[in-house]
Structures are given as C-alpha cells and as structure tokens.
Coordinates of C-alpha atoms in Angstrom, one line a residue:
M1 CA -0.1 0.0 -0.1
R2 CA 1.4 3.3 -1.0
Q3 CA -0.1 4.9 2.3
V4 CA 1.8 2.6 4.3
Y5 CA 5.2 3.6 2.1
R6 CA 4.3 7.1 3.1
D7 CA 4.1 6.7 6.7
T8 CA 7.4 4.8 6.6
L9 CA 8.9 7.7 4.9
N10 CA 7.5 10.3 7.1
L11 CA 8.8 8.4 10.1
A12 CA 12.5 7.8 8.7
T13 CA 12.5 11.4 8.0
Q14 CA 11.4 12.4 11.6
K15 CA 14.2 10.0 12.9
T16 CA 17.0 11.4 10.6
E17 CA 16.2 15.0 11.9
E18 CA 16.5 13.7 15.4
L19 CA 19.9 12.3 14.4
M20 CA 21.1 15.4 12.5
K21 CA 20.7 17.2 15.4
L22 CA 22.4 14.7 17.9
F23 CA 25.5 14.4 15.6
P24 CA 25.8 17.3 13.6
E25 CA 29.5 16.2 12.7
I26 CA 28.4 13.0 11.0
S27 CA 27.6 14.3 7.2
M28 CA 25.9 10.8 6.0
Y29 CA 22.9 11.8 8.0
K30 CA 22.4 15.1 6.0
S31 CA 22.9 12.9 2.7
I32 CA 20.0 10.3 4.0
Y33 CA 17.9 13.3 4.9
N34 CA 18.5 15.0 1.6
Q35 CA 17.5 11.7 -0.3
L36 CA 14.3 11.0 1.8
L37 CA 13.2 14.8 0.9
D38 CA 13.9 14.0 -2.8
I39 CA 11.9 10.8 -2.5
D40 CA 9.1 12.4 -1.2
E41 CA 9.1 15.6 -3.5
K42 CA 9.9 13.2 -6.8
L43 CA 8.0 10.2 -6.3
I44 CA 5.2 10.9 -4.0
K45 CA 4.3 14.6 -4.6
N46 CA 5.3 15.0 -8.4
N47 CA 4.6 11.1 -9.0
I48 CA 7.6 10.7 -11.3
V49 CA 8.7 7.0 -12.1
F50 CA 12.4 6.3 -12.2
S51 CA 13.7 3.2 -14.0
E52 CA 15.5 0.6 -12.1
N53 CA 19.1 2.1 -13.1
E54 CA 17.8 5.7 -12.4
L55 CA 17.0 4.6 -9.0
Y56 CA 20.3 3.0 -8.4
K57 CA 21.9 6.0 -9.7
R58 CA 20.0 8.4 -7.6
Y59 CA 19.6 6.7 -4.2
S60 CA 22.0 5.3 -1.8
L61 CA 19.9 4.4 1.2
G62 CA 20.1 0.7 0.9
H63 CA 23.7 0.7 0.5
L64 CA 24.3 3.3 3.5
A65 CA 21.9 1.5 6.0
V66 CA 24.0 -2.2 4.8
K67 CA 27.4 -0.6 5.1
N68 CA 27.1 1.6 8.2
F69 CA 24.6 -0.1 10.4
D70 CA 23.8 -3.8 11.8
Y71 CA 20.9 -3.7 9.5
E72 CA 19.6 -7.1 10.7
N73 CA 18.9 -5.6 14.1
D74 CA 18.7 -1.6 13.8
E75 CA 15.2 -0.3 13.2
Y76 CA 16.5 2.8 11.6
A77 CA 18.5 0.9 9.2
K78 CA 15.4 -1.4 8.2
L79 CA 13.5 1.9 7.7
L80 CA 16.2 3.0 5.3
I81 CA 16.1 -0.3 3.6
D82 CA 12.1 -0.4 3.4
I83 CA 12.2 2.8 1.8
F84 CA 14.7 2.2 -0.9
G85 CA 13.2 -1.1 -1.7
G86 CA 9.8 0.3 -1.7
A87 CA 11.0 3.1 -4.3
F88 CA 11.0 0.5 -7.0
D89 CA 7.4 -0.6 -6.2
Y90 CA 5.8 2.5 -5.2
H91 CA 4.1 3.2 -8.5
V92 CA 2.7 -0.3 -9.2
S93 CA 1.2 -0.5 -5.4
S94 CA -2.5 0.0 -5.0
E95 CA -3.7 3.4 -5.4
S96 CA -5.1 4.1 -9.1
F97 CA -2.6 5.8 -11.2
K98 CA -5.2 6.7 -14.0
Q99 CA -5.1 10.3 -15.2
L100 CA -7.4 11.9 -18.1
L101 CA -5.2 13.5 -20.6
F102 CA -7.5 14.4 -23.3
D103 CA -11.4 14.7 -23.7
G104 CA -12.8 16.1 -26.7
D105 CA -12.7 16.1 -30.5
E106 CA -10.1 13.7 -32.4
R107 CA -8.2 16.2 -34.3
G108 CA -7.4 18.0 -31.3
C109 CA -5.9 15.0 -29.6
V110 CA -4.0 14.1 -32.7
N111 CA -2.0 17.4 -32.8
K112 CA -1.4 17.7 -28.9
V113 CA 1.8 17.1 -27.2
F114 CA 1.4 15.9 -23.6
E115 CA 4.1 16.1 -21.1
I116 CA 4.2 12.9 -18.8
N117 CA 6.7 12.3 -16.2
H118 CA 9.1 14.7 -18.2
Q119 CA 8.7 13.3 -21.5
K120 CA 7.1 15.0 -24.3
I121 CA 4.5 12.1 -26.0
R122 CA 2.1 12.4 -28.9
L123 CA -0.8 10.4 -29.9
I124 CA 1.4 9.0 -32.8
D125 CA 4.1 8.0 -30.5
F126 CA 2.1 4.7 -29.2
Y127 CA -1.0 4.5 -31.6
D128 CA 0.6 1.6 -33.7
H129 CA 1.4 -0.1 -30.4
P130 CA -1.6 -2.1 -29.2
L131 CA -0.9 -4.0 -26.0
K132 CA -1.1 -7.3 -27.4
E133 CA 2.2 -6.5 -29.0
L134 CA 3.8 -6.1 -25.8
K135 CA 3.6 -9.7 -24.9
K136 CA 6.4 -10.3 -27.2
E137 CA 8.7 -7.9 -25.3
T138 CA 8.2 -8.9 -21.8
D139 CA 7.5 -12.1 -19.8
R140 CA 4.2 -13.6 -19.4
E141 CA 3.8 -13.3 -15.5
S142 CA 4.7 -9.5 -15.7
F143 CA 2.2 -9.0 -18.7
D144 CA -0.7 -10.9 -16.9
L145 CA -0.4 -9.0 -13.6
M146 CA -0.2 -5.7 -15.7
V147 CA -3.3 -6.5 -17.3
E148 CA -5.1 -8.0 -13.6
E149 CA -3.8 -4.9 -12.0
N150 CA -5.3 -2.5 -14.2
S151 CA -8.7 -4.2 -14.7
F152 CA -7.9 -4.5 -18.4
K153 CA -10.5 -6.8 -20.4
Q154 CA -9.2 -9.2 -23.1
I155 CA -11.5 -9.4 -26.2
N156 CA -11.1 -12.2 -28.1
N157 CA -12.6 -11.5 -31.4
I158 CA -10.9 -11.9 -35.0
I159 CA -8.0 -9.5 -33.7
E160 CA -7.1 -9.7 -29.9
K161 CA -7.2 -6.7 -28.1
Y162 CA -7.4 -5.3 -24.6
I163 CA -9.7 -2.5 -23.4
S164 CA -10.0 -0.4 -19.9
E165 CA -12.9 -0.2 -17.7
K166 CA -14.4 2.5 -19.9
G167 CA -14.1 0.4 -23.0
L168 CA -11.0 2.2 -24.5
E169 CA -8.3 0.3 -26.4
I170 CA -5.2 -0.1 -24.4
Y171 CA -1.9 1.0 -25.9
Y172 CA 1.7 1.1 -24.9
L173 CA 4.8 3.0 -25.3
K174 CA 8.5 2.1 -24.2
K175 CA 10.6 5.0 -23.4
S176 CA 13.5 5.4 -21.1
D177 CA 13.4 1.9 -19.3
L178 CA 9.8 2.3 -18.7
I179 CA 6.5 1.2 -20.0
Y180 CA 3.6 3.7 -20.3
L181 CA 0.2 2.3 -20.8
F182 CA -2.8 4.5 -22.3
S183 CA -6.3 3.9 -23.4
Y184 CA -7.8 5.9 -26.3
G185 CA -10.7 5.8 -28.5
E186 CA -14.1 7.3 -29.2
Y187 CA -16.1 7.0 -26.0
Q188 CA -19.2 8.8 -27.4
P189 CA -20.1 9.8 -31.2
G190 CA -17.7 12.3 -31.7
R191 CA -16.0 12.4 -28.2
Y192 CA -12.7 11.0 -27.9
M193 CA -10.9 10.2 -24.2
L194 CA -7.4 9.7 -23.7
F195 CA -6.0 8.4 -20.4
L196 CA -2.5 7.7 -18.8
E197 CA -3.5 4.2 -17.3
D198 CA -0.3 3.3 -15.7
I199 CA 3.5 3.5 -15.7
R200 CA 5.5 0.4 -15.5
I201 CA 9.5 -0.2 -14.9
G202 CA 10.4 -2.2 -18.1
N203 CA 12.3 -5.6 -18.0
S204 CA 16.2 -5.2 -17.7

C-alpha cells in the first residue's frame, strides 16, 4: 500500500532529523535526509517514475544502511532499506495511477503534445502499439499482472485486443526503460478520450 510507504518515509525523515541534531558532525545523516526529501518530492508529490537504473544512481539509502549499521537488528537501518526497496514498487502498488489526458474532438488529440513524467509524448508515438504486442517484449507473468492490476479486459474476437474499464483500447509506449500504458478511443459519438492508465518499470 502506498499509504504504508508514505508513513514509513515520514517516520524515517523524523528520525533522521533527530539524528542530525544529535550528531551534526556526521555528514551521512544530511545525505540520507536529502534523499528522503527527494523521494517525497519526486516519487510521491510529483508522481515521477524512475527506471531501476535511475533509482540505483539517484538513491544510496540501501547501501548506506547495509554499510554503516547492523541492519538486521537496527530499526533505523530497516526503515532505510524498506524505503529504498519500496521506491522500486511504489508506482505499481495499490492506488489508482489513472489520469485523464484528453477529452474532446479527435483532431485536437492528434495534434496535442502531452508532457508525462517529464517526457513529451504524442498520440502518434504509441497509436501503432496495441497492448497485445507487448507480450513479445516482456515475460508472461509481468504481462498478466499488468493486465490484472489495471482491470484491463481481453476481447477475443478476430483481432485480440485489450480494453479499459471505460471500453477504450489499451496501447503502450516503451521509453527510457519505462512502459507507459494508455487507453484511447471514441467514448461517445464524436467524443474521444485519452487516459494515462499506468507507468511500469520495463524488464531489464
């Protein structure tokens, strides 16, 4: 649950503030504190999704906990390890990621540039990538979990396709080690809708 992760992050931040006051000469606590604030700002408040490589480069909490503490018995170290590990799963844990990007005339959507997770994305970037094609690029277990957790429905007609709860077809875009999932289509006569359904970390 995301709320559990946020609570853990808040607790670790408070404990780190206390340690900084007790041991101002130890620069490691300042580094940890800055990383915790960055996680709160980027992952939680701004909903940014980093790839695994980016997370390893950006945060050293897990390494610091293992290197400097008796992490099997130290509660503070366990907090840091939980926060570091949880950063990889935060955006695939429960709480809807869904975001309405467009609602209107089709021509308006075709020409629009969307900024998502600091990436500029257009409809043309993913419109030729129906979700079924992702099966060729990922393992079956990850694919099935993605479908289940987003409540996508498979339609077994002549051409296999997946639709959202609103009945819109699902498309995907792979960019910077991330998989962006979109639903798009004619929701009502002349009314087109585009949703960002999810962002997943791609397979290494």
